[in-house]
PDB file of C-alpha atoms in Angstrom:
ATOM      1  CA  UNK A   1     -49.758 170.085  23.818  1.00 38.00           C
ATOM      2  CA  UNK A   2     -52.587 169.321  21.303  1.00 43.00           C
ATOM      3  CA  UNK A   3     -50.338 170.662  18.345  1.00 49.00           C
ATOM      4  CA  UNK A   4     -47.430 169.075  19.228  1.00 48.00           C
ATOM      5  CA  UNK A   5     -49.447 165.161  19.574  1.00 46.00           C
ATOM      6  CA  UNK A   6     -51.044 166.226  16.210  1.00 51.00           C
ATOM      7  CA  UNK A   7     -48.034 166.679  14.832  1.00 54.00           C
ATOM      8  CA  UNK A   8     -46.767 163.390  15.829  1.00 58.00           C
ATOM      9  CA  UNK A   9     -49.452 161.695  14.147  1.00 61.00           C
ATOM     10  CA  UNK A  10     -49.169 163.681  11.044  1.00 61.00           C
ATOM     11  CA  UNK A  11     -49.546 160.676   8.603  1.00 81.00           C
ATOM     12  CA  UNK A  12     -53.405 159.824   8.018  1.00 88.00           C
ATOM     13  CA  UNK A  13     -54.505 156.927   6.443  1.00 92.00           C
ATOM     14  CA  UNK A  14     -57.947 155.560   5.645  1.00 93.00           C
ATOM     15  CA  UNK A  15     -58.513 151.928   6.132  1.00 93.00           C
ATOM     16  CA  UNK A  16     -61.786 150.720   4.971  1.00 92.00           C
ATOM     17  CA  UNK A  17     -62.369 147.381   6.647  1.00 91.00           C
ATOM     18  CA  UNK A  18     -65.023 144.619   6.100  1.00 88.00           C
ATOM     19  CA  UNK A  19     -65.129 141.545   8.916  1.00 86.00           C
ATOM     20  CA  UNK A  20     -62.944 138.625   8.453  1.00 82.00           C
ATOM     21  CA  UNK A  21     -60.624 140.610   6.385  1.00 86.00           C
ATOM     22  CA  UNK A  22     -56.954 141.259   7.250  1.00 91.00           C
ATOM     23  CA  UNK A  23     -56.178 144.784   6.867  1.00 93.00           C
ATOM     24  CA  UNK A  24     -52.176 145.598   7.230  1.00 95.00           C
ATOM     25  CA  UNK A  25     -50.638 149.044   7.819  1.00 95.00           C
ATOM     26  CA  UNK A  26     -47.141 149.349   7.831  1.00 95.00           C
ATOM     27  CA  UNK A  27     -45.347 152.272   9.761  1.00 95.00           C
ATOM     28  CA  UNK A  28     -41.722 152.860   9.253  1.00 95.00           C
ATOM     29  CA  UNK A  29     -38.848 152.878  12.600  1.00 95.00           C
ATOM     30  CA  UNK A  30     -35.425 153.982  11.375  1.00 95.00           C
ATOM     31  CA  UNK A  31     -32.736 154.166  14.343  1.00 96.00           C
ATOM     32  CA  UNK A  32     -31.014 157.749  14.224  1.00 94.00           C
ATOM     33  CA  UNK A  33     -28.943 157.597  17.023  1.00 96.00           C
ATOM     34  CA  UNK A  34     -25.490 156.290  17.018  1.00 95.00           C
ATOM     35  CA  UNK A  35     -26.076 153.575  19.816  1.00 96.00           C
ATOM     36  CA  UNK A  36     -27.763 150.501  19.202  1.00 97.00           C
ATOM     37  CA  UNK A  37     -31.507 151.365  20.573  1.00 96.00           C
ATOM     38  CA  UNK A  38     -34.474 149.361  21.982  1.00 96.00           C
ATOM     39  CA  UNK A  39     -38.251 150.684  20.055  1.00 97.00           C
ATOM     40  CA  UNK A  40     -41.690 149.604  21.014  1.00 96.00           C
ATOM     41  CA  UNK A  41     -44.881 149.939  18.976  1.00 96.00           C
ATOM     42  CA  UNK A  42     -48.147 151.129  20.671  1.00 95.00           C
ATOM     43  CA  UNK A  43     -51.677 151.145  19.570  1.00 94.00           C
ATOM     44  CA  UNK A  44     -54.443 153.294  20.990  1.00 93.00           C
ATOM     45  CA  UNK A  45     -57.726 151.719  20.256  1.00 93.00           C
ATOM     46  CA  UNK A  46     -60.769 153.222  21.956  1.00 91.00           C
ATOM     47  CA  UNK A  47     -62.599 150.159  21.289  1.00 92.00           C
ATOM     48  CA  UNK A  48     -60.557 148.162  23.677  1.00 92.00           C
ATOM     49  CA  UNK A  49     -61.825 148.934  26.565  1.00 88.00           C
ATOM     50  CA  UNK A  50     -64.863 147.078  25.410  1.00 86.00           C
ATOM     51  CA  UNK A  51     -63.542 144.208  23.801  1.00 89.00           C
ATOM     52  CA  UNK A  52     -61.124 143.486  26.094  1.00 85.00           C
ATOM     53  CA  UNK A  53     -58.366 143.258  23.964  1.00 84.00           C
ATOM     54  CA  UNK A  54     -57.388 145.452  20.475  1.00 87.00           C
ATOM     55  CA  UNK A  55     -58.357 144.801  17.341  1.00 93.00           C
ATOM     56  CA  UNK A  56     -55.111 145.706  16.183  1.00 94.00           C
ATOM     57  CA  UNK A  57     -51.811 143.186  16.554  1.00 93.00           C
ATOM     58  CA  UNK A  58     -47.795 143.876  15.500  1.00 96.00           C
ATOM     59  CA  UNK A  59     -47.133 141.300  13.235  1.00 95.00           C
ATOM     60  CA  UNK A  60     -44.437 139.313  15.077  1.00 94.00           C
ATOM     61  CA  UNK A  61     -44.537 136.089  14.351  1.00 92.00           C
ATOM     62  CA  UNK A  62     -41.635 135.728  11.922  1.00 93.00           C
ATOM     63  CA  UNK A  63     -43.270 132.851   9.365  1.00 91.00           C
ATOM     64  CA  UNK A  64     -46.961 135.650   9.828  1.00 92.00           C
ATOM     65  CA  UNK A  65     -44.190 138.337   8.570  1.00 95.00           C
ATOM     66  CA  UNK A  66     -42.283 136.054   5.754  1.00 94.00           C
ATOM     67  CA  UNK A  67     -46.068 135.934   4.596  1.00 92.00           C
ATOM     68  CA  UNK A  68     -46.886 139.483   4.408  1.00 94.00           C
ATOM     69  CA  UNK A  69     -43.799 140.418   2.713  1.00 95.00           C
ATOM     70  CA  UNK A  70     -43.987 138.025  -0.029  1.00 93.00           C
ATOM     71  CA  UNK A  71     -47.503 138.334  -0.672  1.00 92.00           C
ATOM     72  CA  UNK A  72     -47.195 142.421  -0.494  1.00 93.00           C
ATOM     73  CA  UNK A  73     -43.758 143.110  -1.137  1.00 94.00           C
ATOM     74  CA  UNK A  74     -43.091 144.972   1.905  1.00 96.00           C
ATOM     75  CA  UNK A  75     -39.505 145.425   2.963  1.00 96.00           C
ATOM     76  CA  UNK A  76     -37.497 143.038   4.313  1.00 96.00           C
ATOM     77  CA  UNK A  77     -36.290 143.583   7.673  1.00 96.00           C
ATOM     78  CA  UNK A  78     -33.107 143.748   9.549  1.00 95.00           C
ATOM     79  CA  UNK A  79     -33.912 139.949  10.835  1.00 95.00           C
ATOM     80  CA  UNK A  80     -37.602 137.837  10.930  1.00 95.00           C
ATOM     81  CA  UNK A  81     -36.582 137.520  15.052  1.00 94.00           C
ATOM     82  CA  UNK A  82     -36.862 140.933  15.421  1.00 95.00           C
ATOM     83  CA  UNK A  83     -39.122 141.642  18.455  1.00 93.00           C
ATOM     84  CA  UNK A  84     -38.617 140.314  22.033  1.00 82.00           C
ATOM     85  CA  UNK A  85     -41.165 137.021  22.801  1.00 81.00           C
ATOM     86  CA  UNK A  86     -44.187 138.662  23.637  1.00 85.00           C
ATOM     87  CA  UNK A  87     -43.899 142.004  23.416  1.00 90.00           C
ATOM     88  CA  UNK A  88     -44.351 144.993  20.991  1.00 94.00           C
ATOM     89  CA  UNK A  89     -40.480 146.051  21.590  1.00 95.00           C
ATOM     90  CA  UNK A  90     -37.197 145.334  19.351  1.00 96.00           C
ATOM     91  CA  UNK A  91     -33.859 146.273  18.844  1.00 96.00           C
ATOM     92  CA  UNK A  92     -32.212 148.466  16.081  1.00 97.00           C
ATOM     93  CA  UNK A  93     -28.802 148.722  15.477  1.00 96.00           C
ATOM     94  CA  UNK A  94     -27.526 152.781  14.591  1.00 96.00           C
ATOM     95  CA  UNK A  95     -28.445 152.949  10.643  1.00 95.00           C
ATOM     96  CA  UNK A  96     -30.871 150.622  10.896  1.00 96.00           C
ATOM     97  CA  UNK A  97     -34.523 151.151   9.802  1.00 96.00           C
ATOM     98  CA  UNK A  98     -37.354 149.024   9.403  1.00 97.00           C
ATOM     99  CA  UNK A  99     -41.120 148.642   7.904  1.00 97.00           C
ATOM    100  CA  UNK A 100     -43.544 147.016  10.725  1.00 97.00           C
ATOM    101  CA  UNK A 101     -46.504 145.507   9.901  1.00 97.00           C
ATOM    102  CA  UNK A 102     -49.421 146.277  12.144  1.00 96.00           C
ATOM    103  CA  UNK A 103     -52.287 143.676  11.294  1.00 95.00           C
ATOM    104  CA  UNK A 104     -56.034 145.171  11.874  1.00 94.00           C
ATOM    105  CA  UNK A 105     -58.754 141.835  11.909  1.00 91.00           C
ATOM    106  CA  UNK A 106     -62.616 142.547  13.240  1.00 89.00           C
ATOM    107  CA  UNK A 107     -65.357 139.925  13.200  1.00 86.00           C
ATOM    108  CA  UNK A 108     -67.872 142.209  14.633  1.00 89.00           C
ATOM    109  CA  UNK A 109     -70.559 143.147  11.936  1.00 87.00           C
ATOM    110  CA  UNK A 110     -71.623 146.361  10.801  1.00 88.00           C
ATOM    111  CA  UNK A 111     -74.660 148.256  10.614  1.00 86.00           C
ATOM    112  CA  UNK A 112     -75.722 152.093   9.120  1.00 87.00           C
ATOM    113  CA  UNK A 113     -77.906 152.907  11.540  1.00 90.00           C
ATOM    114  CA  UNK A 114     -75.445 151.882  14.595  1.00 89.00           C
ATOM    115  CA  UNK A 115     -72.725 153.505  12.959  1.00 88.00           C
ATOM    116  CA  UNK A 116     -74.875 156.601  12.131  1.00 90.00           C
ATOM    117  CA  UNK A 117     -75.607 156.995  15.656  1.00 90.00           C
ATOM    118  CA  UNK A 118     -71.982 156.229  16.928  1.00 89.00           C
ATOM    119  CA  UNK A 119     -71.235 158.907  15.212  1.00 87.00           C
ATOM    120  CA  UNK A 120     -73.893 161.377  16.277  1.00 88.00           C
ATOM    121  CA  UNK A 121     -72.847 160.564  19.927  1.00 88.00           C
ATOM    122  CA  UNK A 122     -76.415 158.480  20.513  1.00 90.00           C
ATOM    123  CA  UNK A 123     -74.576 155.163  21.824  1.00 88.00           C
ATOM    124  CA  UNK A 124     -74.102 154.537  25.566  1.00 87.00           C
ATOM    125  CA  UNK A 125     -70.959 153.975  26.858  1.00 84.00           C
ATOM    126  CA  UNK A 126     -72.783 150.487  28.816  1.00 85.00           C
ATOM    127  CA  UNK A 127     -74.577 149.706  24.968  1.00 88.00           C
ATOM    128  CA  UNK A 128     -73.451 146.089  24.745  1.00 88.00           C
ATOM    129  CA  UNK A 129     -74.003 146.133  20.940  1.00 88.00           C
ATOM    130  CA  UNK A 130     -70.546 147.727  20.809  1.00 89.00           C
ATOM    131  CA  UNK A 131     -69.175 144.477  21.289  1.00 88.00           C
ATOM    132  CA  UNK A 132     -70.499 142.850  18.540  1.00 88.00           C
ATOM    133  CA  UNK A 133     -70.953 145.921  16.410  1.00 90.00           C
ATOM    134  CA  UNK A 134     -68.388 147.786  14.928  1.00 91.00           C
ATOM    135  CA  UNK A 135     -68.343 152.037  13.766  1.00 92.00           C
ATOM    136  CA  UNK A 136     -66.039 154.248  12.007  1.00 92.00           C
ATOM    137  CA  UNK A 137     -62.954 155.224  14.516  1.00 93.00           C
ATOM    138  CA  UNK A 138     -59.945 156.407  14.497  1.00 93.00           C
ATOM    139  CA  UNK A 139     -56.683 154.774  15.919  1.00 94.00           C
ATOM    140  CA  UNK A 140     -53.304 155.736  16.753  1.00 94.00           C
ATOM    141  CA  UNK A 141     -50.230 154.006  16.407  1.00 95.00           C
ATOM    142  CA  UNK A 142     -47.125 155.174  17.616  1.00 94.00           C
ATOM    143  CA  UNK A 143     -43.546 153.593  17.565  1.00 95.00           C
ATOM    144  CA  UNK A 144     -41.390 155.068  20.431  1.00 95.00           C
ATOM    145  CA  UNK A 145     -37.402 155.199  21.670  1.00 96.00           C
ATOM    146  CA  UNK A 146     -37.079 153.616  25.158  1.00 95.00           C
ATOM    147  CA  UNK A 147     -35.940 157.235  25.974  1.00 94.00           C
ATOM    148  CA  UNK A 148     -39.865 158.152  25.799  1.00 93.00           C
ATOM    149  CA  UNK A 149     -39.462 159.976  22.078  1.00 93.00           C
ATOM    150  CA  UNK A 150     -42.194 158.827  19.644  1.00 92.00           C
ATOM    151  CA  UNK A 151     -40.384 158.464  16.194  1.00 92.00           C
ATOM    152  CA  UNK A 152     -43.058 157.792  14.249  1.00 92.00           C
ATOM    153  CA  UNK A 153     -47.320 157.399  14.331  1.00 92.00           C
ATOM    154  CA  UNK A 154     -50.448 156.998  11.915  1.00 94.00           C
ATOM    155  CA  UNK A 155     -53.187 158.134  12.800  1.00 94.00           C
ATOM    156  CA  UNK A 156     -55.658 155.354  11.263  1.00 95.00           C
ATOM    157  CA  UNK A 157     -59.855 156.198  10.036  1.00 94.00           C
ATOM    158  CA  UNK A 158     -61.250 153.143  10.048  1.00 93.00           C
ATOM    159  CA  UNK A 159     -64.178 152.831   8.172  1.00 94.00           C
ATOM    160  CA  UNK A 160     -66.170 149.551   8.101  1.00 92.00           C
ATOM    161  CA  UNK A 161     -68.660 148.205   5.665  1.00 88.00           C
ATOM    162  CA  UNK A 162     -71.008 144.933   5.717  1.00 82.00           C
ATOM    163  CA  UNK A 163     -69.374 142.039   4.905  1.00 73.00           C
ATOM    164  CA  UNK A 164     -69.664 140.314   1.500  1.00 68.00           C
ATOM    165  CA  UNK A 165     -69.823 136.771   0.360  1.00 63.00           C
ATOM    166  CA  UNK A 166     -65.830 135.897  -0.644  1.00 59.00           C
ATOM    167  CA  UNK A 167     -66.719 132.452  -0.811  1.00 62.00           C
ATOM    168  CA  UNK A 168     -68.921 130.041  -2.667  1.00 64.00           C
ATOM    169  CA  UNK A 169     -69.472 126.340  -2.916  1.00 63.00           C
ATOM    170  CA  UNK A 170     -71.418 124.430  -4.897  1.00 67.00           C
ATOM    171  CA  UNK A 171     -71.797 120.570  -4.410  1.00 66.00           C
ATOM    172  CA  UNK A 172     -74.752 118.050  -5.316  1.00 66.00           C
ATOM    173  CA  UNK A 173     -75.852 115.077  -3.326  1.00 67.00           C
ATOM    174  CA  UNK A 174     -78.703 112.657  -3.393  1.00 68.00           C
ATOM    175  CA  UNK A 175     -81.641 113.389  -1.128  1.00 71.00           C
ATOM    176  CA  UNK A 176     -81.974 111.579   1.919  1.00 73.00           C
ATOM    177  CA  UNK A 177     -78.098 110.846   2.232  1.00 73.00           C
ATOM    178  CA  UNK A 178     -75.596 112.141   5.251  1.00 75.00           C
ATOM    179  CA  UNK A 179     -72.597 114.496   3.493  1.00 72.00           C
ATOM    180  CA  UNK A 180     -69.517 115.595   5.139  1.00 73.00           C
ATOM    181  CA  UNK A 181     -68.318 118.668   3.559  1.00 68.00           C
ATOM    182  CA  UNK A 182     -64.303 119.798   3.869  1.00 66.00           C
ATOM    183  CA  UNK A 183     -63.843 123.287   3.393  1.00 62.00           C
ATOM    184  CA  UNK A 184     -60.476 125.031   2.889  1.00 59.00           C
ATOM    185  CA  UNK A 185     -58.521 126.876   5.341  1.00 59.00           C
ATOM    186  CA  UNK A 186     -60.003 130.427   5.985  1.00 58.00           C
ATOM    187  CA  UNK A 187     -57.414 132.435   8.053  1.00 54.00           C
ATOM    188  CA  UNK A 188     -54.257 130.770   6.658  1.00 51.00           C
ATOM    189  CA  UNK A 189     -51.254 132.670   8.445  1.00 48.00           C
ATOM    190  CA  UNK A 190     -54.092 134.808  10.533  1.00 54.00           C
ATOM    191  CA  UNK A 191     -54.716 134.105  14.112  1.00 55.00           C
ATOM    192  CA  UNK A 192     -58.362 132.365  13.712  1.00 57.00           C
ATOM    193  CA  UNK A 193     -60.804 135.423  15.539  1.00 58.00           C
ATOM    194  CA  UNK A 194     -62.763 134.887  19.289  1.00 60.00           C
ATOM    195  CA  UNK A 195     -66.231 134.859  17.161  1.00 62.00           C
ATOM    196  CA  UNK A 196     -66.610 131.939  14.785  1.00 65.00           C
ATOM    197  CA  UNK A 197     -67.031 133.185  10.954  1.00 64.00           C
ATOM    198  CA  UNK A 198     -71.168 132.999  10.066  1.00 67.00           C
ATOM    199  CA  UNK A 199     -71.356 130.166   7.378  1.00 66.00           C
ATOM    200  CA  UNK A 200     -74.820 129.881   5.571  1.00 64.00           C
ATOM    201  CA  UNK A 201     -76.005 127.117   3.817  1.00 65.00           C
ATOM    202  CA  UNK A 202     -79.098 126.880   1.471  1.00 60.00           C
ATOM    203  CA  UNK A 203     -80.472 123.650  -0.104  1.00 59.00           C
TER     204      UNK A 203
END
């Protein structure tokens, strides 16, 4: 049974992340049979359980996908309405194949000595850092007939590293004097995170 699921998940990829950064992974779904058939995409993240909710999302929002396509050139699919509202599942016509995006966003921060003992096995299940601390890990995604067959999974590494400074803005005012600053949109087509990005200011 272990060979076989390995098998399934024969495609490895290495994702290194940083917080606040989008990180996409596509994973091809072609249809094979000669019936028009419904497919669902599933993600096994062991963080989840304490989150509460994946880190990982489909990308099914069809202006999110216009987005990613353009600005990646990933292929265009069948039709931008693919997937059923709220849910992970779609329909394929016989022939038809398609490239979904699955969208991997973190705010948690990371650290070398947390991760160092994640790995080692030294972190409690009950550790509450794990919620606002994040470790190498490795996810699975799957995409699956309605008849139960997997067609196609990734197996993902994640590996995170502290985030960097993407952004800087310089402005003068006079001392003594109230400013209102406007800064530009950060997550643009991205669903804005639970945890509010960390903004520093020095003066």
């Amino acid at each position: 049974l272990k060979t076989s699921l390995n098998n399934q998940y024969s495609d490895d990829r290495t994702v290194m992340s940083q917080p606040g950064k989008v990180e996409i992974i596509p994973i091809e779904v072609a249809n094979h049979y000669e019936y028009e058939s419904v497919f669902s995409i599933h993600i096994d993240d062991p963080d989840e359980a304490y989150l509460g909710k994946s880190e990982f999302s489909v990308v099914t929002n069809p202006t999110e996908w216009k987005y990613w396509v353009e600005k990646r050139n990933y292929s265009i699919p069948p039709e931008w309405s693919l997937f059923t509202v709220n849910s992970n599942s779609f329909v394929l016509k016989s022939g038809e194949r398609v490239e979904i995006l699955v969208k991997y966003l973190t705010m948690r921060n990371y650290n070398k000595d947390f991760g160092r003992d994640m790995q080692a096995g030294n972190i409690p299940e009950n550790d509450i850092r794990r919620k606002s601390m994040v470790a190498t890990r490795t996810v699975h995604v799957s995409a699956s007939h309605s008849n139960g067959r997997i067609m196609n999974g990734v197996k993902i590494q994640l590996v995170p590293s502290p985030p960097v400074i993407d952004h800087t803005f310089r402005f003068f005012e006079q001392e003594n004097k109230s400013a209102e600053l406007l800064f530009p949109a950060i997550y643009q087509h991205s669903i804005p995170p639970a945890n509010k990005p960390v903004l520093r200011v020095n003066y």
